[in-house]
mmCIF file of C-alpha atoms in Angstrom:
data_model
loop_
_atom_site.group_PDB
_atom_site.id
_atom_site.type_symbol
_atom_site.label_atom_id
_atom_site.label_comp_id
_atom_site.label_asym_id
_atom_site.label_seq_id
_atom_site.Cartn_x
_atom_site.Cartn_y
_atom_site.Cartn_z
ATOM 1 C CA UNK A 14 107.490 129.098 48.243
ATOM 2 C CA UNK A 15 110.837 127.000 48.065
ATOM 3 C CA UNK A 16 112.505 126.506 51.569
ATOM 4 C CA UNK A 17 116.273 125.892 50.925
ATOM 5 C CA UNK A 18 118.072 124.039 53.397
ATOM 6 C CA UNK A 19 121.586 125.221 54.414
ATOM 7 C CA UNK A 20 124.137 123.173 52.883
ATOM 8 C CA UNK A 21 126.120 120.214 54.663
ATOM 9 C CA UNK A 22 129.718 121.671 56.244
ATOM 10 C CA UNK A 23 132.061 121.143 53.131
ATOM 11 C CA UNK A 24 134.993 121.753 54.621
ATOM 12 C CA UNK A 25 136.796 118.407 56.199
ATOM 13 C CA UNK A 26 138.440 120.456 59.845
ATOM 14 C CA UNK A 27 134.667 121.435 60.444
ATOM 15 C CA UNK A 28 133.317 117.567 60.219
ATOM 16 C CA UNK A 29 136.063 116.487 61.870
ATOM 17 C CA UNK A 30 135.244 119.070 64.752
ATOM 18 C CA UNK A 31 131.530 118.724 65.654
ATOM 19 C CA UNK A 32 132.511 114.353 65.142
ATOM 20 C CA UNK A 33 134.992 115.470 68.034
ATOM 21 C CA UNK A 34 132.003 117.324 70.134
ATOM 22 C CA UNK A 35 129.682 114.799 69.362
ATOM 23 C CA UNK A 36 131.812 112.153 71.202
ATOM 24 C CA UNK A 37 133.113 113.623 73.836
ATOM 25 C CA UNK A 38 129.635 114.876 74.505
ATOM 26 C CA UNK A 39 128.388 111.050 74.602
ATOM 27 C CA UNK A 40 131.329 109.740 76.590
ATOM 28 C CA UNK A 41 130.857 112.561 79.539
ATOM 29 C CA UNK A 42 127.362 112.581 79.362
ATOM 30 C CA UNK A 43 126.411 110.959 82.645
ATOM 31 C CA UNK A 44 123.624 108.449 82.842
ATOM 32 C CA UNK A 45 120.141 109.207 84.336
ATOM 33 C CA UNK A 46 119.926 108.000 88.312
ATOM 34 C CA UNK A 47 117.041 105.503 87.767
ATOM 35 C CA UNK A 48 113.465 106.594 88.880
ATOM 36 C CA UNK A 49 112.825 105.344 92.369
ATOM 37 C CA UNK A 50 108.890 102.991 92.358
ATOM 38 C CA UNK A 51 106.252 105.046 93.738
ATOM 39 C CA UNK A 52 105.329 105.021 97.780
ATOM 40 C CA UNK A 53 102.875 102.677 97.859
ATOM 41 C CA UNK A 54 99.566 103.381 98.751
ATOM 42 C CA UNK A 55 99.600 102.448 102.244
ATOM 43 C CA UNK A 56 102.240 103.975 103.395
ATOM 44 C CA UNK A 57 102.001 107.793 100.986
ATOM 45 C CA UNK A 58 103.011 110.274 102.399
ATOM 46 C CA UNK A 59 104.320 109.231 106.001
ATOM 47 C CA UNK A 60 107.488 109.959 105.920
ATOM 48 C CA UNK A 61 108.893 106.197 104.789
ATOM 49 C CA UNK A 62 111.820 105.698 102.287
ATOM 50 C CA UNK A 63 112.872 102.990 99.784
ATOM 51 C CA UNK A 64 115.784 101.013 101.440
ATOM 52 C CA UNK A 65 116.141 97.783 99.456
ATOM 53 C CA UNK A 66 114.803 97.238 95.991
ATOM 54 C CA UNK A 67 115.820 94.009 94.788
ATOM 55 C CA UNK A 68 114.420 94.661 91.227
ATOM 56 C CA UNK A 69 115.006 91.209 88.998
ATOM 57 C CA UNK A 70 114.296 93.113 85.820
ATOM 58 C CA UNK A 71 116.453 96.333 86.714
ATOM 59 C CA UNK A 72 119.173 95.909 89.251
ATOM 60 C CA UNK A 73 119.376 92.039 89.753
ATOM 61 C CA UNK A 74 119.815 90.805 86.819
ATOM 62 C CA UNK A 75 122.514 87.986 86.827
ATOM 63 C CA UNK A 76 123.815 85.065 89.432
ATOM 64 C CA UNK A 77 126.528 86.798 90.258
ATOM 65 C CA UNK A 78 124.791 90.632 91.503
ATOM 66 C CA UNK A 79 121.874 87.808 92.771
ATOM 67 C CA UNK A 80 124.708 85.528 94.814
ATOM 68 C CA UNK A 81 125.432 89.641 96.089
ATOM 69 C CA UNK A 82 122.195 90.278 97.608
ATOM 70 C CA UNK A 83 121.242 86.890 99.122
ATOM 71 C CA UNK A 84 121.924 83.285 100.123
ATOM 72 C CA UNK A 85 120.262 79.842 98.692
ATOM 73 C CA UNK A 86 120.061 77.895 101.626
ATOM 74 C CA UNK A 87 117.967 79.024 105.297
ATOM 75 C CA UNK A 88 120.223 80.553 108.252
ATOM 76 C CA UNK A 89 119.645 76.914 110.450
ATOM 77 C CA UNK A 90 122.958 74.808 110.596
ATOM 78 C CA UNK A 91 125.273 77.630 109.678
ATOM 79 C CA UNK A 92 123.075 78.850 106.907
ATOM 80 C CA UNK A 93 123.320 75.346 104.969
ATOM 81 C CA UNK A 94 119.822 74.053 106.553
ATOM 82 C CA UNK A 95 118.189 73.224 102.670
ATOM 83 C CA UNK A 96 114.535 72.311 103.942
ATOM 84 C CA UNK A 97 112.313 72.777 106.975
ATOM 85 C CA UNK A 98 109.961 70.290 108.357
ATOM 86 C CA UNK A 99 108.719 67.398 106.112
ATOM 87 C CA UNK A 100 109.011 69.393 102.831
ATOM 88 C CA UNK A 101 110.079 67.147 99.773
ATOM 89 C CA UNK A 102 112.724 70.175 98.084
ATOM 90 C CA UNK A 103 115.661 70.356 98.818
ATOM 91 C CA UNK A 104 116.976 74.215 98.206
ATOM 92 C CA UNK A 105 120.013 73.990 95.468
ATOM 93 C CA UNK A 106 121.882 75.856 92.629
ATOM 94 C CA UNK A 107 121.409 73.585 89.481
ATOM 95 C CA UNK A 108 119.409 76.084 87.394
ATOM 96 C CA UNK A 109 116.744 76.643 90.338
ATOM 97 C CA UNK A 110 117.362 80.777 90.054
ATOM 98 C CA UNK A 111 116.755 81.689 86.604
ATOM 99 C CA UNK A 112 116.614 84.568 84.582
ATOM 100 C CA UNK A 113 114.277 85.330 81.809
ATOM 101 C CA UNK A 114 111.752 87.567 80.507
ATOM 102 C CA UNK A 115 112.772 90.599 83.364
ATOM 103 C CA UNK A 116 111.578 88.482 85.987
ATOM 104 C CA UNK A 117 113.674 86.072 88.513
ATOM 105 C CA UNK A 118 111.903 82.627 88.165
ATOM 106 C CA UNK A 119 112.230 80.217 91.471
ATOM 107 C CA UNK A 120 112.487 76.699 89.711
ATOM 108 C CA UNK A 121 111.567 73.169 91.072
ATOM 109 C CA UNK A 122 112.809 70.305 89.382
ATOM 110 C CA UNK A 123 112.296 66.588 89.723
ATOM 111 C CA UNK A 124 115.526 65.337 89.892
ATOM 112 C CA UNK A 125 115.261 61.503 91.713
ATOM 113 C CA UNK A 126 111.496 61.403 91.136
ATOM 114 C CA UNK A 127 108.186 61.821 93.410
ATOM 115 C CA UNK A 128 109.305 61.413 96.720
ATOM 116 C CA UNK A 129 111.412 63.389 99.712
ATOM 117 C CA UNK A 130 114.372 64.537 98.475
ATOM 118 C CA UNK A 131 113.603 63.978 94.822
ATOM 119 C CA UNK A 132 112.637 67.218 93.551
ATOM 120 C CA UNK A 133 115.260 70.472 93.943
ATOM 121 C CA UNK A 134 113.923 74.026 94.032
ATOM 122 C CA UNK A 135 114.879 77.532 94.612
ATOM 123 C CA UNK A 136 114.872 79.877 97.369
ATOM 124 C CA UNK A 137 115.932 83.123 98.599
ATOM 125 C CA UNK A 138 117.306 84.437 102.012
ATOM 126 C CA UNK A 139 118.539 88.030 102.272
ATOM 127 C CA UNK A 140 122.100 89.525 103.428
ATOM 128 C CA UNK A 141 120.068 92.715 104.471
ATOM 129 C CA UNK A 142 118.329 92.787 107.782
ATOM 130 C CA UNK A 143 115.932 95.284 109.515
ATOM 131 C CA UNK A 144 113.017 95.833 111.527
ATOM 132 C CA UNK A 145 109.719 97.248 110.550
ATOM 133 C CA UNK A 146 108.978 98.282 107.561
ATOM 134 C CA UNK A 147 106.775 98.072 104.389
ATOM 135 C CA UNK A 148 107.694 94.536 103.029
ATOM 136 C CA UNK A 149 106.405 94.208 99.102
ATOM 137 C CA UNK A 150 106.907 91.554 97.066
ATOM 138 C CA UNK A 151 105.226 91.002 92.782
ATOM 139 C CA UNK A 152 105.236 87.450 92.016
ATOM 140 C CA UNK A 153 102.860 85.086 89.898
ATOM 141 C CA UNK A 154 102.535 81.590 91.532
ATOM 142 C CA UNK A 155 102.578 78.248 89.705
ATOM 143 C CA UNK A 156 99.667 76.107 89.531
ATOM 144 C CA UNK A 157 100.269 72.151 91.130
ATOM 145 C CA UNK A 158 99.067 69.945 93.630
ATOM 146 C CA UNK A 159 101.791 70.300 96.399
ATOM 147 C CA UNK A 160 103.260 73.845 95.635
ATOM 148 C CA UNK A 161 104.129 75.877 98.434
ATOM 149 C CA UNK A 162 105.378 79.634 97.525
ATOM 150 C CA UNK A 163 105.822 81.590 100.411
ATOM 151 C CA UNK A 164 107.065 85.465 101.293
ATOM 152 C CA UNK A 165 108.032 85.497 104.847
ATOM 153 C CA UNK A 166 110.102 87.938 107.659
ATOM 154 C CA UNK A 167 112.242 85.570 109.605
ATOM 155 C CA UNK A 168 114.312 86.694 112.957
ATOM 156 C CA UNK A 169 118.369 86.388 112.361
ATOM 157 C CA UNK A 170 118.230 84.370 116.141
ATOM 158 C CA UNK A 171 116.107 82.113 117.295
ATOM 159 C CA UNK A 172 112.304 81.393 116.332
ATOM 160 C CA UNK A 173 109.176 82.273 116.540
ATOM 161 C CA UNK A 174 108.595 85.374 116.122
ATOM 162 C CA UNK A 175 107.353 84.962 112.092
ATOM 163 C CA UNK A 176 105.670 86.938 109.851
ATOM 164 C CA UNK A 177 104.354 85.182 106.898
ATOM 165 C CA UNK A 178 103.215 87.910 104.329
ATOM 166 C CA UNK A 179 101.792 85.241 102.003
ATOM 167 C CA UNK A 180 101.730 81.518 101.783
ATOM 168 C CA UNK A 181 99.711 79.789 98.771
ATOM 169 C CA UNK A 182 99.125 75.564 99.336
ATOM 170 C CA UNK A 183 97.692 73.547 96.123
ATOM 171 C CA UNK A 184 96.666 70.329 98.583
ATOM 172 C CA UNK A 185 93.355 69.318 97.018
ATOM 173 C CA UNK A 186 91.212 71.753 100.244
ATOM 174 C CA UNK A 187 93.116 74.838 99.424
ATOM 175 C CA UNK A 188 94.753 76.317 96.281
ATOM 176 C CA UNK A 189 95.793 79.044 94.443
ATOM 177 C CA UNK A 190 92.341 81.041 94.343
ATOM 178 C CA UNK A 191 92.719 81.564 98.081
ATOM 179 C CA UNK A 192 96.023 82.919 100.497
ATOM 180 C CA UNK A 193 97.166 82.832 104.138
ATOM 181 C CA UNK A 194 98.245 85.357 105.849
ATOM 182 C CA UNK A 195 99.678 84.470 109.621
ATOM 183 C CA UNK A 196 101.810 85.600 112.263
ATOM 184 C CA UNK A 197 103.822 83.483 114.523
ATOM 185 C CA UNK A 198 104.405 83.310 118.576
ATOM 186 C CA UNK A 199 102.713 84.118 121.596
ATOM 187 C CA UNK A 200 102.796 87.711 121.830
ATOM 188 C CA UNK A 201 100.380 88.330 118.982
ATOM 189 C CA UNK A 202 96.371 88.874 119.472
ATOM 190 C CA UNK A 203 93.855 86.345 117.548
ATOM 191 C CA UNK A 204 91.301 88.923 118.250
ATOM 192 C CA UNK A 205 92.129 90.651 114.192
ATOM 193 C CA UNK A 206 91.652 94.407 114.395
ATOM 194 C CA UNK A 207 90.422 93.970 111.183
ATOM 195 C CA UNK A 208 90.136 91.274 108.687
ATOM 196 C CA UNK A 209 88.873 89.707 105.354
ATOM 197 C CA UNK A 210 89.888 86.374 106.331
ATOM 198 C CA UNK A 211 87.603 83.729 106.438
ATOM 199 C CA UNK A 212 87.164 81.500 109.522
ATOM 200 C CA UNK A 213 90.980 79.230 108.845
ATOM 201 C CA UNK A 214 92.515 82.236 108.247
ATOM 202 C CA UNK A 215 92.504 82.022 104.136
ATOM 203 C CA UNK A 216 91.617 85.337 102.255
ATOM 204 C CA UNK A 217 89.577 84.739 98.783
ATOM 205 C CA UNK A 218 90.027 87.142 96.053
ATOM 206 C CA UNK A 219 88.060 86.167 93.172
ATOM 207 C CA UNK A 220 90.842 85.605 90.903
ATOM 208 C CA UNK A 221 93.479 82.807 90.372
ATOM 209 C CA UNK A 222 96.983 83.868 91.501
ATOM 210 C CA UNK A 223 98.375 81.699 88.991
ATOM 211 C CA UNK A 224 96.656 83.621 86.122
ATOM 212 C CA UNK A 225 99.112 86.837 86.767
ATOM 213 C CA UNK A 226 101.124 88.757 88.359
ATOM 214 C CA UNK A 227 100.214 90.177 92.199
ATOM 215 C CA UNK A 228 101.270 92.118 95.096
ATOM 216 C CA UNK A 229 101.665 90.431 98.383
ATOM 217 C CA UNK A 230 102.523 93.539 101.680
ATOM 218 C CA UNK A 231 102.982 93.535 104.708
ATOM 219 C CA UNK A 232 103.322 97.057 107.102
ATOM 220 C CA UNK A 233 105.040 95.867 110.435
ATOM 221 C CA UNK A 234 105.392 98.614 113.010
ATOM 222 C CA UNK A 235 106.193 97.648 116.599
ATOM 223 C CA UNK A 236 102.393 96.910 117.618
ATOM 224 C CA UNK A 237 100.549 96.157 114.672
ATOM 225 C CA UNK A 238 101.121 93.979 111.617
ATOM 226 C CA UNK A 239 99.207 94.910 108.330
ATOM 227 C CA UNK A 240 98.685 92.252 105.598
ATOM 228 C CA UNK A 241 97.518 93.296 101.926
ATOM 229 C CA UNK A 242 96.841 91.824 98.672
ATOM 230 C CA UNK A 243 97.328 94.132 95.799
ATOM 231 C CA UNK A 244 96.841 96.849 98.021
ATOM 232 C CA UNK A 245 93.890 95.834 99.440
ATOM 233 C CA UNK A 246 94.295 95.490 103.130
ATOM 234 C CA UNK A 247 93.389 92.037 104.219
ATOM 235 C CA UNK A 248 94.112 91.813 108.009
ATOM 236 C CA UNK A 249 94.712 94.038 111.107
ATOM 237 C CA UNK A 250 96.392 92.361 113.738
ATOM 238 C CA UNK A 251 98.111 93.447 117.509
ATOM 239 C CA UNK A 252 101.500 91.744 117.041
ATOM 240 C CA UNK A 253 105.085 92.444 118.606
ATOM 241 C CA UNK A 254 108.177 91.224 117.889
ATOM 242 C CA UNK A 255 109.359 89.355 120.185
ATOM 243 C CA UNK A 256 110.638 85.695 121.410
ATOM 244 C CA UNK A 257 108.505 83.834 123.215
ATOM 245 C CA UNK A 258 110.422 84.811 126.843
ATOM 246 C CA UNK A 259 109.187 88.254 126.099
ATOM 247 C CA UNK A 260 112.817 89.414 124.562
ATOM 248 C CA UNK A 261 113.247 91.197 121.136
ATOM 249 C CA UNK A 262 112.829 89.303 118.297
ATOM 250 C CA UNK A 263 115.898 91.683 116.840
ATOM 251 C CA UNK A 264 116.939 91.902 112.939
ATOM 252 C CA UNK A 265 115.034 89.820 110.509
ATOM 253 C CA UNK A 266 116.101 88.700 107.136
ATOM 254 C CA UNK A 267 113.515 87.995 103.919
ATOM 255 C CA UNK A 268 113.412 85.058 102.713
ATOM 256 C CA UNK A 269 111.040 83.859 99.393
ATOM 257 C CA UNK A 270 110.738 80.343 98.352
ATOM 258 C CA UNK A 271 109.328 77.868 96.546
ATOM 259 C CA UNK A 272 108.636 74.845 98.629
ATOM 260 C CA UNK A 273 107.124 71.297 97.699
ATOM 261 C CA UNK A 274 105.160 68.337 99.857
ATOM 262 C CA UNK A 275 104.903 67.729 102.747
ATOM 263 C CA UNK A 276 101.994 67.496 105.347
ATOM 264 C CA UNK A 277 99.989 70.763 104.805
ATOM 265 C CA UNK A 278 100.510 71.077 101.087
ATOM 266 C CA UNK A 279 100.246 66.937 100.411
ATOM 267 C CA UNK A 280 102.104 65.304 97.513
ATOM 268 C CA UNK A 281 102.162 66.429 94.131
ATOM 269 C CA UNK A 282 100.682 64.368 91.949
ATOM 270 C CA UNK A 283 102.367 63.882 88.551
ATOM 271 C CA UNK A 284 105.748 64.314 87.136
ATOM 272 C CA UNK A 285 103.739 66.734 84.637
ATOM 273 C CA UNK A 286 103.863 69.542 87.017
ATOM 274 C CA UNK A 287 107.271 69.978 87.302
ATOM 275 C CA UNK A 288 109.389 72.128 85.588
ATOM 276 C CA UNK A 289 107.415 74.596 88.332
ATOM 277 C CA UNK A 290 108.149 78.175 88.351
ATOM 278 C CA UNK A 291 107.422 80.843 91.239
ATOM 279 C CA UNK A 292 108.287 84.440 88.710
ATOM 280 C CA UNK A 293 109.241 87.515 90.940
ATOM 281 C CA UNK A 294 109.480 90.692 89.654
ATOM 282 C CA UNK A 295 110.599 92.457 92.848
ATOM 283 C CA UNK A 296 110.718 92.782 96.723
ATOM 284 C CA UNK A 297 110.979 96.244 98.231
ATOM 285 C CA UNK A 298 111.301 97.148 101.887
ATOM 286 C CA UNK A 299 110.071 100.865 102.325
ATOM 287 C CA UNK A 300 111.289 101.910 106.614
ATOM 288 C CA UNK A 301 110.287 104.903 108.351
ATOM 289 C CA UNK A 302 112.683 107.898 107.991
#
C-alpha cells in the first residue's frame, strides 16, 4: 500500500501565516521554573524548605551574580579581615573564583613564593544569614601538604559559637582520606549522642576526598547539631547557639574557603602543588517551614 503524504502549503499568505504563529508562539512561550533539588534524606518529609541554593553550575554562574550572593574577604575589620590565625593565604580577587566545567573552583596561587603571605586563595562569605537549618555543601578537595578547605556556620557578632561542617588538613598526620567535624564554645556537650568519630575527632571513610566529588551536612536545630558525610550521619552532638556569657549566638553567615599553612595544617611543601583548586558544585540551606 502507498501512503501519500499531504502536500506542503503552496500558497505564499498560508507560509507566511503559520511562520507568524510559529514565532509569536516561541517569543510568549514562557520558560520552565527550574526543578527545585530533592529534600535530602535527612530531613524528607519534615516540613523543611529550600531557602538558598547557590548552584555554581545553574544560578551562579559569573563574578558578577557571584560578587551578588557573597563577599571575598571574612566579616573581622569591617569585612576586609583576609586571613585568620597563622594561615599563609591571603583571601583576594586575582583569578582565585573561577568558573569552569559547571563548578565554582576556589583557587590558591603562589604569588611571592613559599612563605606567609606568598600564596593568594579564594574564599567565600555569604550576604544571607539565618539560624538553623540543613546546611549542604558538594565539593571535591585538592590533594597537598598544607591544604585547608573548610565549610563552616559563623555568627554575624562576636565568636565562638562555630560550627564547622567539614574541615580537611593535608599536614603529614592527617589528610584527605579522613575529616573533622567540630563545634565551637562552651555550651556544647563532648559527651557525642552519637558518633563515628575516632578518638581526635577525625571520621574515616574509606575513600579519598580528593578522588571526587562529596557531600559535607550539617542539621542544626536549637539543641542538637547533626554532622554527615554523603548522607551518612557521622556525629550527634547537644549543642546551642550561644556566646560564651550564655547570650544568643544570633544570625550566622556561610562561609567556604580554601585556606593554606599554618600550625595545624604545616607548610606545603613544593611549588608543584599550587595551582590548588577546592571545586564546589553547590551549597543549599534547607530551614524549617
Amino acid at each position: 500500500m502507498t501512503t501519500h503524504r499531504p502536500s506542503s502549503p503552496s500558497h505564499p499568505w498560508i507560509v507566511a501565516a503559520i511562520a507568524t504563529v510559529l514565532i509569536v508562539s516561541a517569543v510568549g512561550a514562557k520558560p520552565k521554573p527550574e526543578k527545585a533539588p530533592p529534600e535530602p534524606a535527612p530531613i524528607a518529609g519534615q516540613h523543611y524548605r529550600l531557602v538558598k541554593n547557590w548552584d555554581f553550575g545553574k544560578n551562579v554562574t559569573n563574578r558578577a551574580q557571584l560578587d551578588g550572593e557573597f563577599f571575598t574577604r571574612y566579616i573581622y575589620n569591617d569585612g576586609k579581615l583576609d586571613t585568620l590565625n597563622d594561615e599563609w593565604e591571603r583571601y583576594r580577587d586575582n583569578d582565585n573564583h573561577v568558573f569552569a566545567d559547571g563548578v565554582l573552583k576556589l583557587t590558591a596561587r603562589l604569588t611571592d613564593g613559599l612563605k606567609s603571605g606568598g600564596i593568594e586563595s579564594g574564599m567565600l562569605r555569604s550576604k544571607w544569614t539565618g539560624k538553623y537549618g540543613y546546611y549542604e555543601c558538594c565539593l571535591k578537595v585538592p590533594k597537598g601538604r598544607g591544604m585547608w578547605p573548610a565549610f563552616w556556620i559563623n555568627p554575624q557578632v562576636g565568636w565562638p559559637p562555630e560550627i564547622d561542617i567539614l574541615e580537611i588538613v593535608d599536614n603529614g598526620r592527617d589528610n584527605t582520606k579522613n575529616s573533622f567535624h567540630y563545634v565551637h564554645g562552651k555550651n556544647k556537650d563532648n559527651a557525642d549522642l552519637e558518633t563515628k568519630l575516632d578518638k581526635w575527632g577525625s571520621y574515616r571513610p574509606g575513600f579519598d576526598y580528593s578522588d571526587d566529588f562529596h557531600t559535607f551536612s550539617a542539621l542544626w536545630t536549637p539543641d542538637t547539631v547533626d554532622h554527615y558525610v554523603d548522607g551518612v550521619r557521622v556525629a550527634h552532638r547537644r549543642y546551642h547557639w550561644t556566646h560564651d556569657d550564655g547570650s544568643d549566638g544570633g544570625p550566622a553567615h556561610v562561609l567556604l574557603n580554601l585556606a593554606v599553612g599554618g600550625s595545624w595544617p604545616g607548610p606545603p611543601l613544593s611549588a608543584d602543588e599550587f595551582p590548588a583548586e577546592l571545586a564546589v558544585k553547590y551549597i543549599r540551606v534547607w530551614q524549617v517551614k
